[in-house]
Amino acid sequence: MPSWNIHTAHVERLFAEHSANELGIADANAFLFGNYAPDIYLGFMVPDTTFRLDYCLTHLATPHNIPAPDADRFWDECIAHEARKPKSGNVMSLTLGAWAHLVADRTYNLRFRQFCDTRDTPQGEQLRLRKQADFDLFGHSLGIASCAEANDELYDAARRFRPYSILPADVERTIEVAAAIVRESAARVDAGEYQLLSPEWLAETFELCHTLIAGRLLAWREHRV
């Protein structure tokens, strides 16, 4: 799945091309945080969270060595359905961010499955490690700068996030981790070498993912006006 620097870069690309209002996003800060939400309780991105959740639960995915989150199911259950109920804009903004995370994970992972099907690639843990190293290397090339801010609106949105409540201490831990990734990305000099993928493959996937996310959000805003 994409590293958090890639998820952050997708948010920056969206807001570089469209205002939050054009995308139907009431709270840009909550949307950025939402792009980290599905990974918070998995145990490998944010240390020492209050509790743990399984990947297949947070990402609505079936078990697979390269899982594909069900972003459409998340949209139907947590966005289209919830939009019929009174809900503050910051909660929906965080939820839209979580959906964007799932779209990215699904897009990158499905394309990576196709990549593996047409090539002789390593298997098991070695494949996962090489894939994640390439995703991270690509993420470091994107020049991210955005950091979420812990405020009362975000704490409230996280607490009322429909799939599971995100506790205040875990909001703070998540923001610390994401901010460290931004700082490390800016300071990194040694680009390294790709182990499986190419910069062109990753850039193409980035563009495809951006088109999917932006297109759905623009249509969502138009439908709700």
Short mmCIF file of C-alpha atoms in Angstrom, two decimals:
data_model
loop_
_atom_site.label_atom_id
_atom_site.label_comp_id
_atom_site.label_asym_id
_atom_site.label_seq_id
_atom_site.Cartn_x
_atom_site.Cartn_y
_atom_site.Cartn_z
CA MET A 1 0.00 0.00 0.00
CA PRO A 2 1.19 3.59 -0.52
CA SER A 3 3.32 5.15 2.19
CA TRP A 4 1.98 8.17 4.06
CA ASN A 5 4.13 10.53 2.04
CA ILE A 6 2.20 9.40 -1.06
CA HIS A 7 -1.15 9.85 0.71
CA THR A 8 -0.07 13.35 1.75
CA ALA A 9 1.04 14.15 -1.79
CA HIS A 10 -2.38 13.15 -3.11
CA VAL A 11 -4.02 15.60 -0.71
CA GLU A 12 -1.64 18.36 -1.79
CA ARG A 13 -2.31 17.63 -5.45
CA LEU A 14 -6.07 17.85 -4.88
CA PHE A 15 -5.82 21.20 -3.13
CA ALA A 16 -3.34 22.51 -5.70
CA GLU A 17 -5.93 22.02 -8.43
CA HIS A 18 -9.19 22.60 -6.56
CA SER A 19 -10.42 24.47 -3.53
CA ALA A 20 -11.77 22.44 -0.65
CA ASN A 21 -15.22 23.84 -1.42
CA GLU A 22 -15.05 22.61 -5.03
CA LEU A 23 -14.40 19.12 -3.69
CA GLY A 24 -17.20 19.20 -1.13
CA ILE A 25 -14.72 19.27 1.76
CA ALA A 26 -15.71 21.51 4.65
CA ASP A 27 -12.57 20.98 6.75
CA ALA A 28 -9.31 20.54 4.84
CA ASN A 29 -7.41 19.71 8.04
CA ALA A 30 -9.78 16.87 8.90
CA PHE A 31 -9.59 15.62 5.32
CA LEU A 32 -5.79 15.44 5.51
CA PHE A 33 -5.96 13.57 8.81
CA GLY A 34 -8.57 11.23 7.35
CA ASN A 35 -6.02 10.15 4.76
CA TYR A 36 -4.12 8.50 7.62
CA ALA A 37 -7.11 7.18 9.56
CA PRO A 38 -7.37 3.62 8.17
CA ASP A 39 -3.75 2.88 9.18
CA ILE A 40 -3.79 4.35 12.68
CA TYR A 41 -4.78 1.24 14.62
CA LEU A 42 -2.87 -1.35 12.61
CA GLY A 43 0.20 -1.15 14.82
CA PHE A 44 2.93 -0.54 12.23
CA MET A 45 2.60 3.18 11.46
CA VAL A 46 1.62 4.68 14.80
CA PRO A 47 3.29 3.08 17.84
CA ASP A 48 1.58 2.53 21.18
CA THR A 49 -1.98 3.30 20.11
CA THR A 50 -4.74 2.71 22.64
CA PHE A 51 -5.94 -0.41 20.83
CA ARG A 52 -5.35 -2.38 17.62
CA LEU A 53 -7.61 -3.28 14.70
CA ASP A 54 -7.18 -5.73 11.86
CA TYR A 55 -6.30 -4.45 8.38
CA CYS A 56 -9.23 -6.25 6.77
CA LEU A 57 -11.58 -4.44 9.15
CA THR A 58 -10.17 -0.92 8.75
CA HIS A 59 -9.71 -1.27 4.99
CA LEU A 60 -12.75 -3.43 4.19
CA ALA A 61 -10.47 -5.89 2.42
CA THR A 62 -10.48 -9.66 1.99
CA PRO A 63 -7.28 -11.50 2.94
CA HIS A 64 -4.69 -11.47 0.14
CA ASN A 65 -0.94 -11.06 -0.06
CA ILE A 66 -1.65 -7.80 -1.95
CA PRO A 67 -5.02 -6.71 -0.48
CA ALA A 68 -7.46 -4.43 -2.32
CA PRO A 69 -9.60 -2.30 0.03
CA ASP A 70 -13.27 -1.99 -0.88
CA ALA A 71 -13.41 1.77 -1.26
CA ASP A 72 -16.82 1.60 -2.97
CA ARG A 73 -18.37 -0.23 -0.03
CA PHE A 74 -16.87 2.35 2.34
CA TRP A 75 -18.35 5.14 0.22
CA ASP A 76 -21.81 3.54 0.22
CA GLU A 77 -21.85 2.79 3.94
CA CYS A 78 -19.97 5.71 5.44
CA ILE A 79 -20.50 8.58 3.02
CA ALA A 80 -23.60 8.10 0.84
CA HIS A 81 -25.58 6.57 3.70
CA GLU A 82 -24.33 8.94 6.39
CA ALA A 83 -24.93 11.98 4.20
CA ARG A 84 -28.67 11.47 4.76
CA LYS A 85 -28.19 12.13 8.48
CA PRO A 86 -27.33 15.41 10.22
CA LYS A 87 -23.54 15.44 10.44
CA SER A 88 -21.01 18.17 11.01
CA GLY A 89 -18.71 19.07 8.13
CA ASN A 90 -15.55 18.12 9.97
CA VAL A 91 -16.74 14.52 10.51
CA MET A 92 -17.66 14.09 6.85
CA SER A 93 -14.38 15.68 5.78
CA LEU A 94 -12.41 13.16 7.83
CA THR A 95 -14.54 10.36 6.38
CA LEU A 96 -13.92 11.57 2.84
CA GLY A 97 -10.19 11.56 3.63
CA ALA A 98 -10.39 7.96 4.85
CA TRP A 99 -12.19 7.04 1.63
CA ALA A 100 -9.42 8.70 -0.41
CA HIS A 101 -6.88 6.60 1.51
CA LEU A 102 -8.75 3.43 0.57
CA VAL A 103 -8.94 4.48 -3.08
CA ALA A 104 -5.19 5.02 -3.12
CA ASP A 105 -4.43 1.70 -1.44
CA ARG A 106 -6.75 -0.11 -3.83
CA THR A 107 -5.40 1.60 -6.95
CA TYR A 108 -1.73 1.08 -6.15
CA ASN A 109 -2.21 -2.49 -4.93
CA LEU A 110 -4.36 -3.65 -7.85
CA ARG A 111 -1.91 -2.20 -10.33
CA PHE A 112 0.89 -3.90 -8.43
CA ARG A 113 -0.96 -7.22 -8.66
CA GLN A 114 -1.10 -6.75 -12.43
CA PHE A 115 2.59 -5.88 -12.44
CA CYS A 116 3.43 -9.11 -10.62
CA ASP A 117 1.21 -11.20 -12.90
CA THR A 118 3.28 -10.24 -15.93
CA ARG A 119 6.74 -10.58 -14.39
CA ASP A 120 8.89 -12.97 -12.42
CA THR A 121 8.85 -11.29 -9.01
CA PRO A 122 9.96 -12.47 -5.55
CA GLN A 123 7.31 -13.94 -3.30
CA GLY A 124 6.11 -13.49 0.27
CA GLU A 125 7.74 -11.05 2.64
CA GLN A 126 10.52 -10.19 0.21
CA LEU A 127 7.97 -8.98 -2.32
CA ARG A 128 6.19 -6.86 0.26
CA LEU A 129 9.40 -5.28 1.51
CA ARG A 130 10.61 -4.39 -1.98
CA LYS A 131 7.25 -2.98 -2.96
CA GLN A 132 7.02 -0.82 0.15
CA ALA A 133 10.60 0.37 -0.31
CA ASP A 134 9.77 1.51 -3.85
CA PHE A 135 6.56 3.21 -2.71
CA ASP A 136 8.47 5.02 0.03
CA LEU A 137 11.25 6.06 -2.35
CA PHE A 138 8.69 7.48 -4.77
CA GLY A 139 6.94 9.24 -1.91
CA HIS A 140 10.16 10.98 -0.97
CA SER A 141 10.38 12.44 -4.47
CA LEU A 142 7.06 14.27 -4.16
CA GLY A 143 8.13 17.22 -2.00
CA ILE A 144 5.35 17.13 0.58
CA ALA A 145 4.91 19.88 3.17
CA SER A 146 1.42 19.51 4.70
CA CYS A 147 0.90 18.62 8.35
CA ALA A 148 -2.42 18.13 10.12
CA GLU A 149 -3.18 20.27 13.15
CA ALA A 150 -4.65 18.92 16.38
CA ASN A 151 -7.63 21.11 17.27
CA ASP A 152 -11.06 20.74 18.85
CA GLU A 153 -12.75 20.21 15.49
CA LEU A 154 -10.39 17.37 14.61
CA TYR A 155 -10.72 15.72 18.02
CA ASP A 156 -14.50 15.85 17.61
CA ALA A 157 -14.42 14.47 14.07
CA ALA A 158 -12.07 11.66 15.09
CA ARG A 159 -14.26 10.72 18.06
CA ARG A 160 -17.35 10.56 15.83
CA PHE A 161 -15.70 8.77 12.90
CA ARG A 162 -18.34 6.16 12.06
CA PRO A 163 -16.27 2.99 11.55
CA TYR A 164 -14.50 3.37 14.92
CA SER A 165 -13.76 6.20 17.30
CA ILE A 166 -10.21 7.58 17.12
CA LEU A 167 -9.18 8.67 20.61
CA PRO A 168 -7.52 12.04 21.31
CA ALA A 169 -4.19 10.53 22.38
CA ASP A 170 -4.08 8.57 19.14
CA VAL A 171 -4.92 11.67 17.11
CA GLU A 172 -1.86 13.32 18.64
CA ARG A 173 0.38 10.30 18.06
CA THR A 174 -0.74 10.12 14.43
CA ILE A 175 0.00 13.79 13.81
CA GLU A 176 3.45 13.39 15.33
CA VAL A 177 4.23 10.44 13.04
CA ALA A 178 2.90 12.19 9.93
CA ALA A 179 4.83 15.39 10.73
CA ALA A 180 8.04 13.38 11.18
CA ILE A 181 7.49 11.83 7.75
CA VAL A 182 7.16 15.30 6.22
CA ARG A 183 10.35 16.48 7.92
CA GLU A 184 12.27 13.36 6.94
CA SER A 185 11.07 13.62 3.36
CA ALA A 186 12.28 17.21 3.12
CA ALA A 187 15.68 16.37 4.59
CA ARG A 188 16.37 13.23 2.59
CA VAL A 189 19.20 13.62 0.08
CA ASP A 190 20.10 10.08 -1.00
CA ALA A 191 17.43 9.04 -3.48
CA GLY A 192 18.39 5.37 -3.54
CA GLU A 193 17.42 2.90 -6.26
CA TYR A 194 14.12 1.26 -7.13
CA GLN A 195 14.05 -2.47 -6.46
CA LEU A 196 11.01 -3.58 -8.48
CA LEU A 197 9.10 -0.66 -9.92
CA SER A 198 10.10 2.36 -11.98
CA PRO A 199 9.47 6.07 -11.38
CA GLU A 200 7.37 6.06 -14.56
CA TRP A 201 5.13 3.24 -13.32
CA LEU A 202 4.62 5.01 -10.01
CA ALA A 203 3.97 8.39 -11.62
CA GLU A 204 1.38 6.80 -13.91
CA THR A 205 -0.30 5.17 -10.92
CA PHE A 206 -0.26 8.48 -9.06
CA GLU A 207 -2.05 10.19 -11.96
CA LEU A 208 -4.65 7.43 -12.22
CA CYS A 209 -5.33 7.56 -8.51
CA HIS A 210 -5.58 11.36 -8.53
CA THR A 211 -8.10 11.23 -11.36
CA LEU A 212 -10.26 8.72 -9.48
CA ILE A 213 -10.26 10.66 -6.23
CA ALA A 214 -10.75 14.11 -7.74
CA GLY A 215 -13.45 12.92 -10.12
CA ARG A 216 -15.57 11.35 -7.38
CA LEU A 217 -15.17 14.32 -5.03
CA LEU A 218 -16.09 16.85 -7.71
CA ALA A 219 -19.19 14.81 -8.58
CA TRP A 220 -20.04 14.46 -4.89
CA ARG A 221 -19.92 18.21 -4.40
CA GLU A 222 -22.01 18.86 -7.50
CA HIS A 223 -24.63 16.34 -6.37
CA ARG A 224 -24.91 17.93 -2.93
CA VAL A 225 -25.23 21.56 -4.08
#
